[in-house]
């Protein structure tokens, strides 16, 4: 994977992950990429996704857990993106599911409880973040 030559710290960009921004998440379906918008959940300096178990993306991640997503960075001075690459892992741990469910404001609109069979919690482990800065228009690799 190509890294950008300039470096920036994770703490310098973390705020862009907060507030449940839309992440445009790509998975692999056989030999075809699939992209969908999902709310990114930033909790305890880690990134998560929540979805319905019956949706195709769950099968795609079970088959190949490598993912990539972007988060748009929109400011009054310009627009940029965070392009994040890593893996997605399903979380079965009851305590973690309860904690994350309590952090998701729209949880009850989709699921009955954290042990709902249709609630899939996904933890994102990133190995590369590339940042197109909205102000200086430089490209950065984020130190992980």
mmCIF file with all atom_site columns, C-alpha atoms in Angstrom, residues 5 11 17 39 54 58 63 66 74 78 87 105 108 115 122 125-127 133 136 140-141:
data_model
loop_
_atom_site.group_PDB
_atom_site.id
_atom_site.type_symbol
_atom_site.label_atom_id
_atom_site.label_alt_id
_atom_site.label_comp_id
_atom_site.label_asym_id
_atom_site.label_entity_id
_atom_site.label_seq_id
_atom_site.pdbx_PDB_ins_code
_atom_site.Cartn_x
_atom_site.Cartn_y
_atom_site.Cartn_z
_atom_site.occupancy
_atom_site.B_iso_or_equiv
_atom_site.pdbx_formal_charge
_atom_site.auth_seq_id
_atom_site.auth_comp_id
_atom_site.auth_asym_id
_atom_site.auth_atom_id
_atom_site.pdbx_PDB_model_num
ATOM 1  C CA . UNK A 1 5   ? 5.561   11.033  2.364  1.00 0.00 ? 5   UNK A CA 1
ATOM 2  C CA . UNK A 1 11  ? -4.381  12.591  17.723 1.00 0.00 ? 11  UNK A CA 1
ATOM 3  C CA . UNK A 1 17  ? -13.883 10.307  13.490 1.00 0.00 ? 17  UNK A CA 1
ATOM 4  C CA . UNK A 1 39  ? -22.105 5.591   10.542 1.00 0.00 ? 39  UNK A CA 1
ATOM 5  C CA . UNK A 1 54  ? -28.844 -10.346 7.742  1.00 0.00 ? 54  UNK A CA 1
ATOM 6  C CA . UNK A 1 58  ? -21.761 -9.351  7.064  1.00 0.00 ? 58  UNK A CA 1
ATOM 7  C CA . UNK A 1 63  ? -15.430 -14.222 3.754  1.00 0.00 ? 63  UNK A CA 1
ATOM 8  C CA . UNK A 1 66  ? -10.091 -6.698  4.767  1.00 0.00 ? 66  UNK A CA 1
ATOM 9  C CA . UNK A 1 74  ? -15.445 19.215  5.178  1.00 0.00 ? 74  UNK A CA 1
ATOM 10 C CA . UNK A 1 78  ? -11.740 23.276  2.000  1.00 0.00 ? 78  UNK A CA 1
ATOM 11 C CA . UNK A 1 87  ? -9.492  -5.363  8.961  1.00 0.00 ? 87  UNK A CA 1
ATOM 12 C CA . UNK A 1 105 ? -27.879 7.044   19.865 1.00 0.00 ? 105 UNK A CA 1
ATOM 13 C CA . UNK A 1 108 ? -33.137 1.177   19.616 1.00 0.00 ? 108 UNK A CA 1
ATOM 14 C CA . UNK A 1 115 ? -27.974 -9.618  22.518 1.00 0.00 ? 115 UNK A CA 1
ATOM 15 C CA . UNK A 1 122 ? -17.707 -4.796  14.124 1.00 0.00 ? 122 UNK A CA 1
ATOM 16 C CA . UNK A 1 125 ? -8.304  -2.492  13.221 1.00 0.00 ? 125 UNK A CA 1
ATOM 17 C CA . UNK A 1 126 ? -6.518  -0.024  10.981 1.00 0.00 ? 126 UNK A CA 1
ATOM 18 C CA . UNK A 1 127 ? -3.064  -0.539  9.556  1.00 0.00 ? 127 UNK A CA 1
ATOM 19 C CA . UNK A 1 133 ? -5.614  17.668  4.309  1.00 0.00 ? 133 UNK A CA 1
ATOM 20 C CA . UNK A 1 136 ? -2.852  22.863  3.086  1.00 0.00 ? 136 UNK A CA 1
ATOM 21 C CA . UNK A 1 140 ? -0.139  12.730  4.974  1.00 0.00 ? 140 UNK A CA 1
ATOM 22 C CA . UNK A 1 141 ? 0.290   9.249   6.340  1.00 0.00 ? 141 UNK A CA 1
#
